[in-house]
Coordinates of C-alpha atoms and ligand atoms in Angstrom, one line a residue:
M63 CA 16.7 37.9 95.1
T64 CA 13.9 36.6 96.7
T65 CA 10.4 36.7 95.5
S66 CA 7.2 35.9 97.7
Q67 CA 4.9 35.2 94.4
D68 CA 3.0 32.1 94.6
F69 CA 2.7 29.9 91.3
N70 CA -0.5 27.6 91.5
N71 CA -1.6 24.8 89.7
L72 CA -3.6 25.0 86.4
I73 CA -6.7 23.0 86.5
N74 CA -9.5 23.3 84.1
G75 CA -8.2 26.5 82.8
E76 CA -7.9 28.2 86.3
W77 CA -5.2 28.6 88.6
L78 CA -5.8 26.8 92.0
A79 CA -3.6 27.1 95.1
G80 CA -3.1 24.0 97.4
P81 CA -2.9 24.0 100.9
S82 CA 1.0 25.1 101.2
T83 CA 4.0 26.2 99.1
A84 CA 7.3 25.0 98.7
P85 CA 10.1 27.4 98.2
N86 CA 12.7 26.6 95.0
L87 CA 16.5 27.6 95.7
N88 CA 18.8 28.5 93.4
P89 CA 21.5 25.9 93.5
S90 CA 24.4 28.3 92.7
N91 CA 23.3 30.5 95.3
L92 CA 21.3 29.4 98.4
A93 CA 20.1 32.8 99.2
D94 CA 18.4 33.2 95.7
V95 CA 14.5 31.9 96.0
V96 CA 13.5 31.1 92.8
G97 CA 9.5 31.2 93.6
H98 CA 7.3 29.6 96.2
Y99 CA 5.3 26.7 94.3
T100 CA 2.1 25.3 95.2
Q101 CA 2.1 21.7 96.5
G102 CA -1.0 20.2 95.4
G103 CA -2.8 16.9 97.1
A104 CA -4.6 14.2 95.7
D105 CA -7.9 16.5 95.4
H106 CA -6.1 18.9 92.8
V107 CA -5.5 15.3 91.1
N108 CA -8.9 14.3 91.0
A109 CA -10.2 17.7 89.6
A110 CA -7.7 17.8 86.9
V111 CA -8.3 14.3 85.8
A112 CA -11.7 15.0 85.7
A113 CA -11.2 18.4 83.5
A114 CA -9.4 16.3 81.2
Q115 CA -11.8 13.8 80.8
A116 CA -14.2 16.5 80.0
A117 CA -12.6 18.2 77.7
F118 CA -11.7 15.0 75.6
P119 CA -14.5 14.3 73.6
A120 CA -14.4 18.0 71.7
W121 CA -10.4 18.1 71.8
S122 CA -10.0 14.7 70.4
T123 CA -12.4 15.5 67.4
S124 CA -11.4 18.8 67.5
G125 CA -9.9 18.9 64.1
I126 CA -6.2 18.8 63.2
Q127 CA -6.0 22.5 62.3
A128 CA -6.7 23.9 65.8
R129 CA -4.2 21.5 67.3
S130 CA -1.5 22.2 64.8
D131 CA -2.1 26.2 65.3
A132 CA -1.7 25.9 69.4
L133 CA 1.3 23.6 69.0
D134 CA 2.7 26.5 66.8
N135 CA 1.7 29.0 69.0
I136 CA 3.4 27.4 71.9
G137 CA 6.4 26.7 70.0
R138 CA 6.7 30.1 68.6
E139 CA 6.3 31.7 72.1
I140 CA 9.0 29.4 73.8
L141 CA 11.6 30.3 70.7
A142 CA 10.6 34.0 70.9
R143 CA 11.4 34.1 75.2
K144 CA 14.2 31.4 75.0
E145 CA 16.9 33.7 76.7
E146 CA 14.6 34.5 79.4
L147 CA 13.2 30.9 79.9
G148 CA 16.8 29.5 79.5
I149 CA 17.8 31.4 82.3
L150 CA 15.0 30.7 84.6
L151 CA 15.8 27.2 83.9
A152 CA 19.6 27.6 84.7
R153 CA 19.0 29.2 88.1
E154 CA 16.6 26.6 89.1
E155 CA 18.3 23.6 87.7
G156 CA 22.3 24.5 87.5
K157 CA 23.0 24.0 84.1
T158 CA 24.7 26.8 82.4
R159 CA 23.1 29.8 80.4
P160 CA 24.0 28.5 77.1
E161 CA 22.9 25.1 78.1
G162 CA 19.5 26.2 79.6
I163 CA 18.8 28.4 76.4
G164 CA 19.9 25.3 74.3
E165 CA 17.2 23.5 76.1
V166 CA 14.6 26.0 75.9
T167 CA 15.3 26.0 72.0
R168 CA 14.9 22.6 72.0
A169 CA 11.7 22.7 73.5
G170 CA 10.4 25.3 71.1
H171 CA 11.4 23.2 68.3
I172 CA 9.8 20.2 69.5
F173 CA 6.3 21.8 69.4
K174 CA 6.7 23.2 66.1
F175 CA 7.7 19.6 65.0
F176 CA 4.5 18.2 66.4
A177 CA 2.3 21.1 65.1
G178 CA 3.0 19.5 61.5
E179 CA 3.3 16.0 63.0
C180 CA -0.5 15.8 63.8
L181 CA -1.1 16.9 60.1
R182 CA 0.8 13.7 59.0
L183 CA -1.0 11.1 61.1
S184 CA -2.0 8.3 58.6
G185 CA -3.6 4.8 58.5
E186 CA -3.9 2.0 56.1
T187 CA -6.6 0.5 53.8
L188 CA -6.5 -3.2 52.9
P189 CA -8.5 -5.8 51.1
S190 CA -10.4 -8.4 53.3
V191 CA -9.6 -11.8 53.0
R192 CA -13.6 -12.1 52.8
P193 CA -15.2 -10.8 49.0
G194 CA -16.5 -7.3 49.3
I195 CA -15.2 -6.1 52.7
G196 CA -12.8 -3.1 52.8
I197 CA -10.8 -2.8 56.2
D198 CA -9.5 0.7 57.6
I199 CA -6.8 0.7 59.9
T200 CA -6.4 4.2 62.0
R201 CA -5.0 5.8 64.6
E202 CA -7.0 7.2 67.5
P203 CA -5.8 9.2 70.8
V204 CA -5.8 7.0 73.6
G205 CA -7.2 9.3 76.1
V206 CA -6.1 11.2 79.7
V207 CA -2.4 10.5 79.9
G208 CA -0.6 11.0 83.1
L209 CA 3.0 12.8 82.4
I210 CA 5.5 12.4 85.1
T211 CA 8.8 14.4 84.2
P212 CA 12.5 14.4 86.2
W213 CA 14.1 17.7 87.3
N214 CA 17.4 17.4 84.8
F215 CA 15.7 18.6 81.8
P216 CA 13.1 20.8 83.4
V217 CA 11.8 22.2 79.9
A218 CA 12.7 19.9 77.1
I219 CA 11.5 16.5 78.4
P220 CA 7.6 17.8 79.5
A221 CA 7.8 19.7 76.1
W222 CA 8.7 16.3 74.0
K223 CA 5.6 14.3 76.2
I224 CA 3.1 17.3 76.2
A225 CA 3.5 18.2 72.2
P226 CA 3.0 14.6 70.6
A227 CA 0.0 14.0 73.5
L228 CA -1.9 17.0 72.0
A229 CA -1.3 16.8 69.0
F230 CA -2.9 13.3 68.5
G231 CA -5.8 14.6 70.4
N232 CA -5.3 13.4 74.1
C233 CA -5.7 15.8 77.2
V234 CA -3.0 15.8 79.6
V235 CA -2.4 16.1 83.6
L236 CA 1.6 16.9 83.9
K237 CA 3.4 16.5 87.0
P238 CA 6.6 17.9 87.2
A239 CA 9.7 17.1 89.5
D240 CA 9.4 19.1 92.7
L241 CA 12.8 20.7 92.3
V242 CA 12.1 22.4 89.0
S243 CA 8.4 23.7 89.3
G244 CA 9.4 27.3 88.1
S245 CA 10.2 26.0 84.4
A246 CA 7.1 23.7 84.1
W247 CA 4.9 26.4 85.8
A248 CA 6.2 28.8 82.7
L249 CA 5.6 26.4 80.3
A250 CA 2.4 25.5 81.3
E251 CA 1.5 29.3 81.5
I252 CA 2.6 29.9 77.9
I253 CA 0.3 26.4 76.6
S254 CA -2.6 28.2 78.9
R255 CA -2.9 30.9 76.4
S256 CA -2.0 29.3 73.5
G257 CA -6.1 28.4 72.3
I258 CA -6.6 25.4 73.4
P259 CA -9.6 24.6 75.7
A260 CA -9.4 24.4 79.4
G261 CA -9.0 21.0 80.6
V262 CA -7.1 19.9 77.7
F263 CA -3.9 20.8 79.7
N264 CA -3.5 20.9 83.4
L265 CA -0.5 21.4 85.7
V266 CA -0.4 19.9 89.1
M267 CA 2.8 20.5 91.0
G268 CA 3.4 18.7 94.7
R269 CA 5.4 15.6 95.7
G270 CA 5.8 12.8 93.6
S271 CA 4.7 10.2 96.4
V272 CA 1.2 12.6 96.7
I273 CA 0.7 13.7 93.3
G274 CA 2.1 10.9 91.1
D275 CA 1.4 8.3 93.1
A276 CA -2.4 9.7 92.6
L277 CA -2.0 10.1 89.1
V278 CA -0.8 6.6 88.4
N279 CA -3.6 4.6 90.2
H280 CA -6.6 7.0 89.1
P281 CA -9.0 5.0 87.2
G282 CA -9.7 7.8 84.7
V283 CA -6.1 8.0 83.5
T284 CA -5.4 5.8 80.3
A285 CA -1.8 6.1 79.9
I286 CA 1.1 7.2 81.9
S287 CA 4.6 8.3 80.5
F288 CA 7.4 8.7 83.3
T289 CA 10.9 9.8 82.6
G290 CA 12.9 9.4 85.8
S291 CA 15.0 6.9 88.1
V292 CA 14.5 2.8 87.6
G293 CA 13.4 2.4 90.8
V294 CA 10.3 4.8 90.8
G295 CA 9.6 3.9 87.4
G296 CA 9.4 -0.1 88.3
R297 CA 7.0 0.9 90.9
I298 CA 4.7 2.9 88.3
A299 CA 4.7 0.2 85.7
Q300 CA 3.8 -2.4 88.8
S301 CA 0.7 0.2 89.7
A302 CA -0.6 1.0 86.0
A303 CA -0.6 -2.7 85.5
Q304 CA -3.1 -3.2 87.9
S305 CA -5.6 -1.0 86.2
F306 CA -4.3 -1.8 82.5
K307 CA -3.0 1.5 81.8
K308 CA -0.8 2.2 79.1
V309 CA 2.7 2.9 80.1
Q310 CA 6.0 4.6 78.8
L311 CA 9.5 4.6 80.8
E312 CA 12.1 6.4 80.2
M313 CA 14.9 5.8 83.0
G314 CA 18.3 5.4 84.1
G315 CA 21.7 5.1 82.4
K316 CA 25.3 3.7 82.7
N317 CA 26.5 4.7 79.0
P318 CA 29.6 3.5 77.9
Q319 CA 32.2 5.1 75.8
I320 CA 34.8 3.4 74.0
V321 CA 38.0 5.1 72.9
L322 CA 40.1 2.9 70.4
D323 CA 43.8 3.0 70.1
D324 CA 43.1 4.3 66.5
A325 CA 41.1 7.1 67.9
N326 CA 41.8 11.0 67.5
L327 CA 43.1 11.8 70.9
T328 CA 42.0 15.2 71.2
Q329 CA 38.7 14.5 69.5
A330 CA 38.1 11.6 72.1
V331 CA 39.2 13.3 75.1
E332 CA 36.8 16.5 74.0
L333 CA 34.1 14.2 73.6
C334 CA 34.4 12.5 76.7
V335 CA 34.7 15.5 78.6
Q336 CA 31.4 16.8 76.9
S337 CA 29.5 13.7 77.5
S338 CA 30.6 13.0 81.2
F339 CA 30.5 16.3 82.7
F340 CA 28.8 19.2 80.8
S341 CA 25.3 19.5 82.2
T342 CA 27.2 18.5 85.8
G343 CA 26.7 15.1 84.5
Q344 CA 23.2 15.0 84.6
R345 CA 22.1 13.6 81.6
C346 CA 20.4 10.4 81.4
T347 CA 22.4 9.9 78.4
A348 CA 26.1 11.0 80.1
S349 CA 28.7 8.8 79.7
S350 CA 30.0 7.3 82.8
R351 CA 32.2 4.6 82.2
L352 CA 35.1 5.6 79.5
I353 CA 36.4 2.3 78.3
V354 CA 39.9 2.6 76.8
T355 CA 42.3 0.0 74.8
E356 CA 45.7 -0.2 76.4
G357 CA 47.8 1.5 73.8
I358 CA 46.3 4.8 74.0
Y359 CA 45.4 4.5 77.8
P360 CA 48.2 6.3 79.5
A361 CA 47.8 9.1 76.9
F362 CA 44.2 9.3 77.4
I363 CA 44.4 9.6 81.0
E364 CA 47.1 12.5 80.8
A365 CA 45.1 14.5 78.4
M366 CA 41.8 14.1 80.3
K367 CA 43.7 15.6 83.3
A368 CA 44.9 18.3 81.6
R369 CA 41.3 19.2 79.8
M370 CA 39.5 18.9 83.2
A371 CA 42.1 21.4 84.7
T372 CA 40.9 24.0 82.4
L373 CA 37.1 23.1 83.4
K374 CA 35.3 26.2 85.2
V375 CA 33.2 25.2 87.9
D376 CA 30.8 28.2 88.8
D377 CA 27.6 29.9 88.9
A378 CA 25.4 28.6 86.2
L379 CA 24.7 32.1 85.1
K380 CA 28.5 33.4 85.1
M381 CA 29.4 33.8 81.7
G382 CA 32.3 31.4 81.1
T383 CA 31.3 29.0 83.5
D384 CA 31.5 25.2 81.8
I385 CA 30.1 23.1 84.9
G386 CA 27.4 24.8 87.2
P387 CA 26.5 23.5 90.7
V388 CA 24.8 20.0 91.1
S389 CA 21.1 20.3 91.3
S390 CA 20.4 19.5 95.2
E391 CA 21.9 19.0 98.3
S392 CA 20.7 15.2 98.2
Q393 CA 22.4 14.6 94.6
L394 CA 25.5 16.3 95.8
A395 CA 25.6 13.8 98.9
Q396 CA 25.2 11.1 96.4
N397 CA 28.2 12.1 94.2
L398 CA 30.3 12.6 97.2
S399 CA 29.2 8.9 98.6
Y400 CA 30.1 7.5 95.2
I401 CA 34.0 9.3 95.3
A402 CA 34.4 7.4 98.6
I403 CA 33.0 4.2 97.5
G404 CA 35.1 4.4 94.1
K405 CA 38.5 4.9 96.5
A406 CA 37.6 2.3 98.6
E407 CA 36.7 -0.1 96.1
G408 CA 40.4 0.3 94.8
A409 CA 39.8 2.8 91.8
T410 CA 42.4 5.6 91.4
L411 CA 40.8 9.1 91.8
A412 CA 42.9 10.9 88.8
C413 CA 41.6 14.4 89.9
G414 CA 38.4 16.3 91.1
G415 CA 35.6 14.8 93.1
E416 CA 36.3 17.9 95.7
R417 CA 33.3 19.9 97.3
L418 CA 33.4 23.3 96.5
P419 CA 31.4 25.4 99.2
R420 CA 31.1 28.7 97.0
S421 CA 31.2 30.0 93.7
S422 CA 33.4 32.6 92.5
E423 CA 31.6 35.6 93.9
G424 CA 31.3 34.1 97.6
H425 CA 27.5 32.4 97.1
E426 CA 26.8 29.2 99.0
G427 CA 25.9 26.5 96.6
Y428 CA 26.0 22.8 95.8
Y429 CA 29.7 22.7 93.6
M430 CA 31.8 20.0 93.2
T431 CA 34.6 19.7 90.8
P432 CA 34.2 16.8 88.0
A433 CA 35.8 13.6 89.0
L434 CA 37.8 10.8 87.0
F435 CA 38.7 7.7 88.2
S436 CA 41.3 5.8 86.3
E437 CA 42.3 1.8 86.9
S438 CA 38.7 0.7 87.6
T439 CA 37.2 -2.2 87.0
P440 CA 33.7 -3.4 85.6
E441 CA 32.7 -5.1 88.5
M442 CA 33.1 -1.7 90.6
R443 CA 29.7 -0.4 92.0
I444 CA 30.9 3.1 90.3
N445 CA 30.8 0.9 87.4
R446 CA 27.2 -0.6 87.6
E447 CA 25.1 2.0 89.7
E448 CA 24.1 5.2 88.1
I449 CA 25.5 8.2 89.9
F450 CA 23.9 10.9 87.8
G451 CA 26.5 13.7 88.6
P452 CA 30.0 14.4 87.2
V453 CA 31.5 11.3 88.0
A454 CA 33.5 9.1 85.2
S455 CA 35.6 6.2 85.4
V456 CA 38.1 4.9 83.2
I457 CA 38.4 0.9 82.4
C458 CA 41.2 -0.2 80.5
V459 CA 40.8 -3.1 77.8
K460 CA 42.9 -5.2 75.9
D461 CA 41.0 -4.6 72.2
Y462 CA 37.9 -4.0 70.6
E463 CA 36.1 -7.1 71.8
E464 CA 37.0 -6.7 75.3
A465 CA 36.1 -2.8 75.2
L466 CA 32.5 -4.2 73.3
A467 CA 31.8 -6.9 75.6
T468 CA 32.5 -4.5 78.9
A469 CA 30.2 -1.9 77.1
N470 CA 27.2 -4.3 76.9
D471 CA 27.8 -5.6 80.3
T472 CA 25.4 -3.5 82.2
P473 CA 21.7 -3.6 83.1
F474 CA 21.2 -0.3 81.3
G475 CA 21.0 0.2 77.8
L476 CA 20.3 3.9 76.6
A477 CA 23.5 5.1 74.7
A478 CA 26.9 4.0 73.6
G479 CA 29.9 5.9 72.1
L480 CA 32.8 4.6 69.8
A481 CA 36.0 6.9 69.1
T482 CA 37.6 5.3 66.3
T483 CA 39.0 6.0 62.6
S484 CA 38.3 2.3 61.8
L485 CA 35.0 2.2 59.0
K486 CA 34.9 -1.8 60.2
Y487 CA 34.8 -1.4 64.1
A488 CA 32.5 1.7 63.4
T489 CA 30.1 -0.4 61.6
H490 CA 30.4 -3.4 63.8
F491 CA 29.7 -1.3 67.1
K492 CA 26.6 0.3 65.6
R493 CA 25.1 -3.2 64.8
H494 CA 26.3 -4.8 68.2
S495 CA 26.0 -2.3 70.8
Q496 CA 23.0 -3.4 73.1
S497 CA 21.8 0.5 73.8
G498 CA 18.9 2.5 71.9
M499 CA 21.1 5.2 70.7
V500 CA 24.5 4.7 69.7
M501 CA 27.2 7.2 68.8
V502 CA 30.5 7.4 66.9
N503 CA 32.9 10.0 67.1
L504 CA 30.1 12.3 68.8
P505 CA 29.4 12.3 72.9
T506 CA 26.7 9.9 74.0
A507 CA 24.9 13.3 75.2
G508 CA 23.3 15.3 72.5
V509 CA 20.5 14.2 70.1
D510 CA 18.3 15.5 67.5
Y511 CA 14.4 16.0 68.3
H512 CA 13.0 14.9 65.1
V513 CA 14.4 11.2 65.4
P514 CA 13.6 8.3 68.0
F515 CA 14.6 8.8 71.5
G516 CA 15.0 5.8 74.3
G517 CA 16.9 2.5 75.2
R518 CA 16.9 -1.2 76.2
K519 CA 17.3 -3.3 79.2
G520 CA 16.6 -1.3 82.5
S521 CA 16.5 2.1 80.6
S522 CA 13.3 2.1 78.7
Y523 CA 10.2 0.4 79.0
G524 CA 7.3 0.8 76.4
P525 CA 7.3 2.5 73.2
R526 CA 10.0 5.3 71.8
E527 CA 9.3 9.1 72.4
Q528 CA 10.2 11.8 69.9
G529 CA 10.0 12.0 66.0
K530 CA 7.1 10.1 64.4
Y531 CA 7.5 7.2 66.5
A532 CA 6.0 9.1 69.6
Q533 CA 2.9 8.3 67.8
E534 CA 3.0 4.6 69.1
F535 CA 2.6 5.6 72.7
F536 CA 0.2 8.4 72.3
T537 CA -2.4 6.8 69.5
T538 CA -4.1 3.7 69.9
V539 CA -5.0 1.4 66.8
K540 CA -8.4 0.9 65.4
T541 CA -9.1 -1.9 62.6
A542 CA -12.6 -1.1 61.1
Y543 CA -14.4 -3.7 58.5
T544 CA -17.0 -2.5 56.3
L545 CA -19.2 -4.7 53.7
A546 CA -19.4 -2.5 50.7
Ligands
LIG141 P1 12.6 10.4 90.2 O1 13.0 10.4 91.9 O2 12.4 9.0 89.4 O3 11.6 11.3 89.8 C1 11.1 11.6 88.5 C2 9.5 12.2 88.6 O4 8.9 11.1 89.6 C3 9.5 13.3 89.4 O5 8.6 14.1 89.1 C4 9.0 12.7 91.0 O6 8.4 13.6 91.7 C5 8.4 11.5 90.4 N1 8.2 10.9 91.5 C6 8.7 10.4 92.7 N2 7.9 9.4 93.7 C7 7.0 9.0 92.7 C8 6.0 8.0 93.1 N3 5.7 7.3 93.9 N4 4.8 7.9 92.0 C9 4.8 8.5 90.9 N5 5.8 9.5 90.6 C10 6.8 9.6 91.7 O7 13.9 11.0 89.1 P2 14.5 12.3 89.2 O8 15.7 12.4 90.3 O9 13.8 13.6 89.0 O10 15.6 12.2 88.0 C11 16.8 11.6 87.8 C12 16.6 10.1 86.9 O11 16.0 10.4 85.7 C13 17.7 9.3 86.6 O12 17.9 8.1 86.9 C14 17.8 9.8 85.3 O13 18.8 8.7 84.2 C15 16.4 9.6 84.7 N6 16.2 10.2 83.6 C16 15.9 9.4 82.4 C17 16.1 10.1 80.9 C18 15.7 9.1 79.9 O14 15.1 9.6 78.9 N7 15.9 8.1 79.9 C19 15.8 11.5 80.8 C20 16.1 12.5 82.1 C21 16.5 11.5 83.1 P3 9.4 14.4 92.9 O15 10.6 14.8 92.2 O16 8.3 15.8 92.9 O17 9.4 13.8 94.0

C-alpha cells in the first residue's frame, strides 16, 4: 500500500508544509510507505514558539474547566479510535498489533487522567513567622515547553508529556522522532480538534539535529522534556543549561532481572521472555541482563531456549505474531553488531540472533530472531551498553547478595526485577535496588499510567514523569506574602 498524501506541521492552528517531505516506511514490509511527512526547518520552530508564546497568556489563565474538557475530548477520541491508531502505530514502528492497540489505549487513559488532574492542582497556606502576615504557596505553569520524543512509544510518550503540559496551563511545541511521524501526526490532528485555541499545541516534524536543536536553543522556550538516548540527552542538558531552561530527561537502561533459586521457574521464564523480547526488546524498561543464581541456572537456560523456540517473529500486523520487526535498518545493524561483539567477548549464543530477511508472506523487512547469550560476565560490553533490541544475556551468580551487587553495577538505573518466593529477599530488594522502578515477580517492562515513572543515574535527570508527580516539572512554585 502506498500513499502520496503529505502530512504537514501544525503551527498556530494551521497545517504548514516544509521545504521537503520524507517517506515513512513500514519495517514489516519495506514496499509499504506509511506516508510522506513534512520536514520542517528552524523557521517552523521559530513560528511554533512565537505562536505558543502568543497563546500562553490566555491559555494559562483560561480556567481549569476548559483545559479539563479539552483533555477529556482528546482521551475519548483516542480510545474510540484505538484499533485504527494501534494498527497505524504497529505498521510504522513494528510492535505487534495488540501491543500497538495497548499503547494507544494507555495514551487515551493518560489524557483522561490529566483531565482530572488539572482540577486537583493544590497549594498551601501557611502562617508567617512575622505577625499579621499570611503566606500562600501556589503552582503556576512554566511557559512554552519543548517536548522531544523517541520512536519506540510513538503515541504513549508524547501523550504523557503533552497531557500534563496542557493540564497545568503550558503551551507546547512537540518534536517527535522522525521515524514515527505518522503516529505523532495522528495525535496532533486529534488535539487540533479538541477545543484548545490555536497556538497552544504545535507539532514540528523534521530531523532531530535541526528541529530538536533549534527548540532546545530557542530563547522563547522555558522548559524541555526529552526522552531518548543518553548521548542526545546529555547534549540537550548542556545546551539548556546555557539559557537556564528547566530540563527533564528520560534516557536509556540496562535493566537487570534477577532469578533466584527459589523462584517459580515457569513464571520466571515467562516474565524474562516478556520483558526482554516483547515489543522486539525496544523498550527502555526491557530487561537485558538476566542475573540467575547457580542452583537454577542450568534449568533456566534450558527452559528459556524451549520457550524462545515457540516465539513467532513475523509481520507486526499478522495475527499470532509474538515479535515484530526491528524498527529501522540502523537499529537492526546495531543489534547484529552486538551479537558479534558478544561472541567475540566469549559469551555463548544459546539461541537466536539471526537475521530473517522476509516475513512469512515474503515481504522484505527488518526481522531478527530474539537472542539469548549464556555464560556472560558483568564486564562484557553486552552487559554494560544499551543494545535496544531483542538481545538478553544471562549472568550466573552464587547467591542473592552477588545478584544484587551485579544488578546495581551499571551506569543506568531505570527498572529492576526480582523473581523469588522469598518475602525476605523481595523486601530487601525493593529497598536496595538502585533503580527508579522495582518489580517483584513481574516483568521490568509494563507500568501503570497514574504513578511516577523514571529512573536514577544515567537513566533519568530531573523530576519524574506521570501521575501526580508530573506537576513537579510542568509547574513552577510561587510563594506570596500578604500583610492582612
Ligand atoms: P534519540 O536518538 O536520542 O532521539 C530521541 C529524540 O531526540 C528524537 O526525536 C530525535 O529526533 C531527537 N534528536 C536527535 N538529535 C537531536 C539533537 N541534536 N537535539 C535535539 N533533539 C535531537 O533516541 P531514539 O533512538 O529515538 O530512542 C531510543 C532511546 O530512547 C533509547 O536509549 C531508550 O532507552 C530511550 N528511551 C527512554 C525512555 C525512558 O523513559 N527512560 C523511554 C523510551 C525510550 P530524530 O529521531 O528525528 O532524529
